[in-house]
PDB file of C-alpha atoms in Angstrom:
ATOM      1  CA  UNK J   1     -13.408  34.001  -6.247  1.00  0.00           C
ATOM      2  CA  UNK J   2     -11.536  30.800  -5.921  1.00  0.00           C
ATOM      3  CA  UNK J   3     -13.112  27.419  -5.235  1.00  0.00           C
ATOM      4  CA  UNK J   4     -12.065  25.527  -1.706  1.00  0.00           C
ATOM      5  CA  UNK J   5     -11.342  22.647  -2.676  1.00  0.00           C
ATOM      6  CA  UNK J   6     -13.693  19.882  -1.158  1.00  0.00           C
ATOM      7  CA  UNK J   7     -11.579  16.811   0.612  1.00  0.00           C
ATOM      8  CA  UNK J   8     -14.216  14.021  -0.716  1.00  0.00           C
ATOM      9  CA  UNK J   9     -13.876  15.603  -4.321  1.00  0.00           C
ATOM     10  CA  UNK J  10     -10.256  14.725  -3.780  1.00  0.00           C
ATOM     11  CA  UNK J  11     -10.506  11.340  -2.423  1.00  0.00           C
ATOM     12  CA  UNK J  12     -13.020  10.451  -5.048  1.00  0.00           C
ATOM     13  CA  UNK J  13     -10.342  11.962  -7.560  1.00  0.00           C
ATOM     14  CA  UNK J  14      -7.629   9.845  -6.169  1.00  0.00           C
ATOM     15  CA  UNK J  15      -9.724   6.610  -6.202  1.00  0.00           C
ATOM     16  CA  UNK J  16     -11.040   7.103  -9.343  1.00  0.00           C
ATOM     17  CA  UNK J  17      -7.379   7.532 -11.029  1.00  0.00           C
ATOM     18  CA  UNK J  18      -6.134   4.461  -9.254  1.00  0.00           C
ATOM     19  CA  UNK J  19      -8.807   2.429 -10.759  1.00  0.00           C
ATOM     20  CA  UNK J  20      -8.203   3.379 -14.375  1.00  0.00           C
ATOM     21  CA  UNK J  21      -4.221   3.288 -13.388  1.00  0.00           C
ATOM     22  CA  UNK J  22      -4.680   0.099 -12.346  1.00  0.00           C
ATOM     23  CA  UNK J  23      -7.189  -1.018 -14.877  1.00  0.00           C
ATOM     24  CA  UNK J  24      -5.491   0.476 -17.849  1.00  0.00           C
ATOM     25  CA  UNK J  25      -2.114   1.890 -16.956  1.00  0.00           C
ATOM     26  CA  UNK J  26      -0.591   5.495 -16.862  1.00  0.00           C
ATOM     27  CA  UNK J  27      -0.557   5.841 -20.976  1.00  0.00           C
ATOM     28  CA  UNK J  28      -4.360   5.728 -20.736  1.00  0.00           C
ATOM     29  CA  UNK J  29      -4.767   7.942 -17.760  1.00  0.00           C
ATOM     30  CA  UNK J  30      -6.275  11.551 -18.942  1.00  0.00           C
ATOM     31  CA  UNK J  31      -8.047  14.133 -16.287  1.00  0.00           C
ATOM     32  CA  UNK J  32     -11.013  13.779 -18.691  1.00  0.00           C
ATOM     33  CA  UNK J  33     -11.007  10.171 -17.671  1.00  0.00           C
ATOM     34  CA  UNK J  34     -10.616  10.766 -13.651  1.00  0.00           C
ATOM     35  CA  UNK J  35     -12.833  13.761 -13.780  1.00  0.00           C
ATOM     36  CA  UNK J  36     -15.745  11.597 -15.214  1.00  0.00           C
ATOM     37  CA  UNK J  37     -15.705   8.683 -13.115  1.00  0.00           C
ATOM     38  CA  UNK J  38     -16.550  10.676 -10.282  1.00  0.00           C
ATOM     39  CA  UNK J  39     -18.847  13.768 -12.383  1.00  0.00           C
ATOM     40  CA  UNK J  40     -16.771  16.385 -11.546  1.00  0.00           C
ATOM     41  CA  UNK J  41     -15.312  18.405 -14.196  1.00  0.00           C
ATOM     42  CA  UNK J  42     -11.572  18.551 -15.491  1.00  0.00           C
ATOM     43  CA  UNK J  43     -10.682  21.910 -13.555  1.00  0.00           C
ATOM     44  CA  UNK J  44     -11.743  20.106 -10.779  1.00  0.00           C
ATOM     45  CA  UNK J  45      -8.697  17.459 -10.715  1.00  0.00           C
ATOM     46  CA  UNK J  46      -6.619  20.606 -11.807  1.00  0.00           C
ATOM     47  CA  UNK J  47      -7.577  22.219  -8.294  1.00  0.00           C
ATOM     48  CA  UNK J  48      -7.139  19.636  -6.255  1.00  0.00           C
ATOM     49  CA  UNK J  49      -3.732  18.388  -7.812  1.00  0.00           C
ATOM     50  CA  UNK J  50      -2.443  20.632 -10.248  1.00  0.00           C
ATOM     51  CA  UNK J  51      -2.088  18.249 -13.519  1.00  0.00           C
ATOM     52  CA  UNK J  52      -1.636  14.664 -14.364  1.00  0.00           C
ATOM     53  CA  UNK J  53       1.813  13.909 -12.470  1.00  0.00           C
ATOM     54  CA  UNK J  54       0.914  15.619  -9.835  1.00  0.00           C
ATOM     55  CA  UNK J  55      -2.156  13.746  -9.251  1.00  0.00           C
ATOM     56  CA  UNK J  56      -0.334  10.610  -9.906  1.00  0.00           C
ATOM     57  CA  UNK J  57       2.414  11.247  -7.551  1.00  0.00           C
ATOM     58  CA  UNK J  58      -0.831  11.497  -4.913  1.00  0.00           C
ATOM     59  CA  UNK J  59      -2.177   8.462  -5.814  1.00  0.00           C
ATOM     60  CA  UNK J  60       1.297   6.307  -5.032  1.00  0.00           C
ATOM     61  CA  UNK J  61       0.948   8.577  -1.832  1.00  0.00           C
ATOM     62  CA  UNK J  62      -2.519   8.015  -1.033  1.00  0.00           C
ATOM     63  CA  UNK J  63      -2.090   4.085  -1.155  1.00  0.00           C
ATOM     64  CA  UNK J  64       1.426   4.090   1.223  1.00  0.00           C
ATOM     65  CA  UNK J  65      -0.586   6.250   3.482  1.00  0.00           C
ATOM     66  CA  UNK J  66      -3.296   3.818   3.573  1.00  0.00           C
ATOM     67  CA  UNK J  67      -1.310   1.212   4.317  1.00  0.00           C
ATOM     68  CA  UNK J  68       0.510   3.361   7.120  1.00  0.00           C
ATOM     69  CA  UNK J  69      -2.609   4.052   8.962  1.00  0.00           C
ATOM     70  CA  UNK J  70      -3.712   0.230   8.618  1.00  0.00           C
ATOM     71  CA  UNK J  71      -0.389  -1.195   9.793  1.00  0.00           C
ATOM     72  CA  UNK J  72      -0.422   1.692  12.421  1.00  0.00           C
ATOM     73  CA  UNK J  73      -3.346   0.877  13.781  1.00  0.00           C
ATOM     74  CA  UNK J  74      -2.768  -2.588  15.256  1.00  0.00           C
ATOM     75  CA  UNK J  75      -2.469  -2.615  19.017  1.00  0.00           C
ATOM     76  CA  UNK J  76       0.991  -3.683  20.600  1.00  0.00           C
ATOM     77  CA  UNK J  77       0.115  -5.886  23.239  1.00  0.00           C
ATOM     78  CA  UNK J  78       2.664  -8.665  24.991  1.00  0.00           C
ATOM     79  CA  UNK J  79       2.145 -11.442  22.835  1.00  0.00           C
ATOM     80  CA  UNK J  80       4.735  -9.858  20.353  1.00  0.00           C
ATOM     81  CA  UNK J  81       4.217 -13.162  17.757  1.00  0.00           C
ATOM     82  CA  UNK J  82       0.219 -12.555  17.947  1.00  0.00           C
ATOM     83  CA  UNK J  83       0.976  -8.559  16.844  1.00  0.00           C
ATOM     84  CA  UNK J  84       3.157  -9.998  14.299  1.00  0.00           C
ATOM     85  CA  UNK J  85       0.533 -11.978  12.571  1.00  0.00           C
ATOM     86  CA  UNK J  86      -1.653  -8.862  13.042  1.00  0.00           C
ATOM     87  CA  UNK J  87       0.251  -6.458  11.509  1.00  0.00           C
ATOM     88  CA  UNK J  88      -0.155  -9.054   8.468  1.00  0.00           C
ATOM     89  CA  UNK J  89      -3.822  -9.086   8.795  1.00  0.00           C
ATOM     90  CA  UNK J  90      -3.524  -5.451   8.598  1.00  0.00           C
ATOM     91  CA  UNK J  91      -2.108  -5.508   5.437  1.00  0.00           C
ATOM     92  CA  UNK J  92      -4.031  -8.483   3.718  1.00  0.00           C
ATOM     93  CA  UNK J  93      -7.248  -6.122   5.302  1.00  0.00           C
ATOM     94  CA  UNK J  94      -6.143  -3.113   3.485  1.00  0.00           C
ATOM     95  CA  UNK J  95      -4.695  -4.917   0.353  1.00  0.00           C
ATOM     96  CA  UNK J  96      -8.263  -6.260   0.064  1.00  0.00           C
ATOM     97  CA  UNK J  97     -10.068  -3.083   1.240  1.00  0.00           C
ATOM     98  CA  UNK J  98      -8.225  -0.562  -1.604  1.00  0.00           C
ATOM     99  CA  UNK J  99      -6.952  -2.772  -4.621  1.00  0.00           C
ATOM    100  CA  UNK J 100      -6.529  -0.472  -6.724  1.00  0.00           C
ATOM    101  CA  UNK J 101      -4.248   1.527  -5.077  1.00  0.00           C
ATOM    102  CA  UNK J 102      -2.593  -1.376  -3.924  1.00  0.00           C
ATOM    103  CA  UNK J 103      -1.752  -2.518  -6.861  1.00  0.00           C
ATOM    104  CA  UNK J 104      -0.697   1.102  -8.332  1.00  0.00           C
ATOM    105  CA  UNK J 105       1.392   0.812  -5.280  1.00  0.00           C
ATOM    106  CA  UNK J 106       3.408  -2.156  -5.881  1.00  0.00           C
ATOM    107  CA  UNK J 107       2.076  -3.079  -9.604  1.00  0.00           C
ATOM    108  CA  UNK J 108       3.950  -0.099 -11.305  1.00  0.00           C
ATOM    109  CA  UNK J 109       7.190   1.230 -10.638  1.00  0.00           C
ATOM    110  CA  UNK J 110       6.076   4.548  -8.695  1.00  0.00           C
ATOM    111  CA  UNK J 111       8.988   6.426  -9.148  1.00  0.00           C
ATOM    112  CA  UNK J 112       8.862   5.684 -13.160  1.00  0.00           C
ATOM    113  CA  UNK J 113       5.276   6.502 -13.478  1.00  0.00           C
ATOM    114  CA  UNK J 114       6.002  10.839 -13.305  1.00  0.00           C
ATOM    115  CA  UNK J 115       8.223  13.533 -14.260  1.00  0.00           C
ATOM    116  CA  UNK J 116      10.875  12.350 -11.550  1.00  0.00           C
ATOM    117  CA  UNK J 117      11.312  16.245 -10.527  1.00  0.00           C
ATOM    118  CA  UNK J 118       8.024  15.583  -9.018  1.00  0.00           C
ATOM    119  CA  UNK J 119       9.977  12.802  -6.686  1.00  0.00           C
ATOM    120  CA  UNK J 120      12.635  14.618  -5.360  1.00  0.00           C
ATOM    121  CA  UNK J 121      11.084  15.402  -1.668  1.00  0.00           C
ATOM    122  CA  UNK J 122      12.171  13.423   1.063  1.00  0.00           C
ATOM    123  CA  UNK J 123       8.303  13.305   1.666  1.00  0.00           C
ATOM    124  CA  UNK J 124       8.155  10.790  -1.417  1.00  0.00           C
ATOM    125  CA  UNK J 125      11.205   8.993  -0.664  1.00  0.00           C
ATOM    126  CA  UNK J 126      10.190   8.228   2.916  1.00  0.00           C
ATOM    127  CA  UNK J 127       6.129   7.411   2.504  1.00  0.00           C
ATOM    128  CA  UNK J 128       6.983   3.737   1.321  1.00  0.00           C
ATOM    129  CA  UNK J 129       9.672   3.583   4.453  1.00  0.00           C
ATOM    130  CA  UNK J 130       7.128   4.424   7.022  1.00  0.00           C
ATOM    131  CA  UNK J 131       5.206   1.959   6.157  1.00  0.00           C
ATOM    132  CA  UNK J 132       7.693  -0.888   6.009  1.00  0.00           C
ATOM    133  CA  UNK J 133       8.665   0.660   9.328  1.00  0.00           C
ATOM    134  CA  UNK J 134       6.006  -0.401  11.093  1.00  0.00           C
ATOM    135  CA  UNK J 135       6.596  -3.887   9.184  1.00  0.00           C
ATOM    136  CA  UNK J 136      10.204  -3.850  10.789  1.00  0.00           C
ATOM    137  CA  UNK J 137       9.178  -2.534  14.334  1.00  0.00           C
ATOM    138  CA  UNK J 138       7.275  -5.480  14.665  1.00  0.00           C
ATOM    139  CA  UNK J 139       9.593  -8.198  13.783  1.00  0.00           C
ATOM    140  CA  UNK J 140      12.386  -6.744  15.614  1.00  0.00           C
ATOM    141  CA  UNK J 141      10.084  -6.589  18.805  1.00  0.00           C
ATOM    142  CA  UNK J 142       9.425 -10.449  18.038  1.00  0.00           C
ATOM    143  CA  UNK J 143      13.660 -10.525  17.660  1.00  0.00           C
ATOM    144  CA  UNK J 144      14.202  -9.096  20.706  1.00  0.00           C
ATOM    145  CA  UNK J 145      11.769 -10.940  22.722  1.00  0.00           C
ATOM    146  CA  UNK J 146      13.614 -14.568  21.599  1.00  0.00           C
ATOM    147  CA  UNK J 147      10.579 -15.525  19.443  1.00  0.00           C
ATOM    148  CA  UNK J 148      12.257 -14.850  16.355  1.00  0.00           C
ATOM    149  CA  UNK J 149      15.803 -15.567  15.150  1.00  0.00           C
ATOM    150  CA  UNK J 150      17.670 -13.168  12.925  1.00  0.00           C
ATOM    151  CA  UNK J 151      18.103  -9.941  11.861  1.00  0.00           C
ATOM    152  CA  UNK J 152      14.960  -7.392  11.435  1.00  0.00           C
ATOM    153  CA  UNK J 153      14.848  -6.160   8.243  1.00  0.00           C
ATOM    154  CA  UNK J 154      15.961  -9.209   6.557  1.00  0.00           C
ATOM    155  CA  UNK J 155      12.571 -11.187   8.473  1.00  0.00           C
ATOM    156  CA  UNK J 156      10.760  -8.607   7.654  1.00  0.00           C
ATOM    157  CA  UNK J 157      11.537  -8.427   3.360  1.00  0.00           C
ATOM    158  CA  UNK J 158      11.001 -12.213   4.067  1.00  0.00           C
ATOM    159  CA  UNK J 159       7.236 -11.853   5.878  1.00  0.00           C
ATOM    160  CA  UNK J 160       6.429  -9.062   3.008  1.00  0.00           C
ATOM    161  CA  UNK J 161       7.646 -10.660   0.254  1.00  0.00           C
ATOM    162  CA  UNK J 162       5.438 -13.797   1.665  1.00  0.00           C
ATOM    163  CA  UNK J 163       2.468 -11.783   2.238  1.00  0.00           C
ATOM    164  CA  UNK J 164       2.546  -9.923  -0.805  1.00  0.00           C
ATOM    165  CA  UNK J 165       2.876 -12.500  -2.786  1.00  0.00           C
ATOM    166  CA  UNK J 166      -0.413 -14.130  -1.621  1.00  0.00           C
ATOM    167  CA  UNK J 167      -2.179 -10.745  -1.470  1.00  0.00           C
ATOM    168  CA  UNK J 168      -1.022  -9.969  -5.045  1.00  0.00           C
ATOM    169  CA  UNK J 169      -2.515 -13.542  -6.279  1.00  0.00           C
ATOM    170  CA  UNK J 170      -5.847 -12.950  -4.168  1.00  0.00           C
ATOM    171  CA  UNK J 171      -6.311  -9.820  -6.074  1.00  0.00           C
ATOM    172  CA  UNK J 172      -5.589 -11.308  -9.305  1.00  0.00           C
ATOM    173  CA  UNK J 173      -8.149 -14.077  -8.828  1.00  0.00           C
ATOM    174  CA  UNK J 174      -5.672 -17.314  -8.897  1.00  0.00           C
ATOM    175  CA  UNK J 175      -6.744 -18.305  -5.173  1.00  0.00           C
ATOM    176  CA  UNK J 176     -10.886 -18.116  -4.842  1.00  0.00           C
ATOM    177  CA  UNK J 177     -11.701 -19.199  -1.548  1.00  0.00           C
ATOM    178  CA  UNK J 178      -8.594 -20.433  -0.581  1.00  0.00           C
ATOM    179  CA  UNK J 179      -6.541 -16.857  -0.129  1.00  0.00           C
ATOM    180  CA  UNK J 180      -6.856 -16.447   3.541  1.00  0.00           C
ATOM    181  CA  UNK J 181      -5.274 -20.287   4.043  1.00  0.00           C
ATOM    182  CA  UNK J 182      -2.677 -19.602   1.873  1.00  0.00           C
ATOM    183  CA  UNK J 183      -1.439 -15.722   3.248  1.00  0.00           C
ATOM    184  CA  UNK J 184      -1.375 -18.323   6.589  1.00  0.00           C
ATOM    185  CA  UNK J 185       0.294 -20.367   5.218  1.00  0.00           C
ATOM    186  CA  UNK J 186       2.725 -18.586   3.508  1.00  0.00           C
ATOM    187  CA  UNK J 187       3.795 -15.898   6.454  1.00  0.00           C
ATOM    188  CA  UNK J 188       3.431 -19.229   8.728  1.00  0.00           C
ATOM    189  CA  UNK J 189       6.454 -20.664   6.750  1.00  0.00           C
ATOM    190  CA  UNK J 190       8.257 -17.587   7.112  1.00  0.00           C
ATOM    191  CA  UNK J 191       7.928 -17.653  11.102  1.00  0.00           C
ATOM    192  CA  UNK J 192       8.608 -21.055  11.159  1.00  0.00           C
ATOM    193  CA  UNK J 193      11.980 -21.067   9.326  1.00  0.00           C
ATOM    194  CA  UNK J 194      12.571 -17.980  11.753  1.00  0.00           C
ATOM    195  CA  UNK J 195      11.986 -19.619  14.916  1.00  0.00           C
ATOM    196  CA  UNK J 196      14.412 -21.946  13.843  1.00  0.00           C
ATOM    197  CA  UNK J 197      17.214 -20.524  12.777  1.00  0.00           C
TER     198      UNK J 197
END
């Protein structure tokens, strides 16, 4: 009789491999590995994902999705600047809250870390989109409301690029107490050159 597979198995599975992906990249990645950190054994990862790329290819998943659901979850209200700076407290929040899939997400090529076969659904291509999305939906409501000058997606690779940047040195450790003021004050310099132009 077949196991059902259990959903916090699963999530421990996926957390588990995006700490030692994270830790110590896809070359040292092994089921043995996952299945350990989490003492469940090796068929277990094998049920749940079906073998090594698969599971990877779920990881890079798991941390878009994440980031979906955080970004998501801010409330539009009719201070479209204010849900601006929220949506990047979302993603600081969630950066923060799962760094290890945050940085499998944008420390390693995900597309390069699998058999590329495994890449080939639109469901891949477009879990990274949906996400930015929600990045873009917000900016072009600020664009369309006069608070913001230019075009949306070009603001919006602009904000990210900001935001990551001083979510990617928080997580590395370069900014101790000071990486709340400076995600401020680096999205603050992108609004400001926007309300300008």
């Amino acid at each position: 009789m077949a196991r059902t597979p259990d959903p916090a198995v699963r999530v421990a599975l996926l957390e588990a491999a995006a700490q030692l992906l994270a830790d110590e990249g896809l070359d040292a990645l092994s089921l043995r590995k996952v299945a350990g950190q989490v003492g469940a054994s090796t068929m277990a990862v094998y049920t749940h994902f079906g073998g090594k790329d698969e599971l990877v290819a779920e990881v890079v998943k798991e941390a878009f999705r994440r980031l979906h659901v955080e970004l998501t979850s801010v409330p539009r209200t009719d201070d479209v600047l204010a849900d601006l700076v929220a949506t990047g407290v979302a993603y600081r929040r969630n950066a923060l809250a799962n760094a290890p899939l945050y940085r499998v997400m944008f420390g390693l090529n995900p597309l390069a870390l699998t058999d590329p076969a495994a890449h080939q659904g639109e469901t891949d291509v477009h879990i990274g989109l949906d996400a930015f999305g929600v990045l873009v939906g917000a900016v072009a409501r600020a664009v369309e409301a006069g608070a913001l000058h230019g075009e949306p997606p070009q603001l919006a690779l602009a904000f990210w690029a900001a935001a990551h940047g001083a979510v990617s040195l928080e997580l590395a450790g370069f900014l101790g107490e000071a990486g709340q003021a400076t995600f401020d004050a680096a999205t603050g310099a992108v609004f400001l050159a926007a309300t300008r132009a």
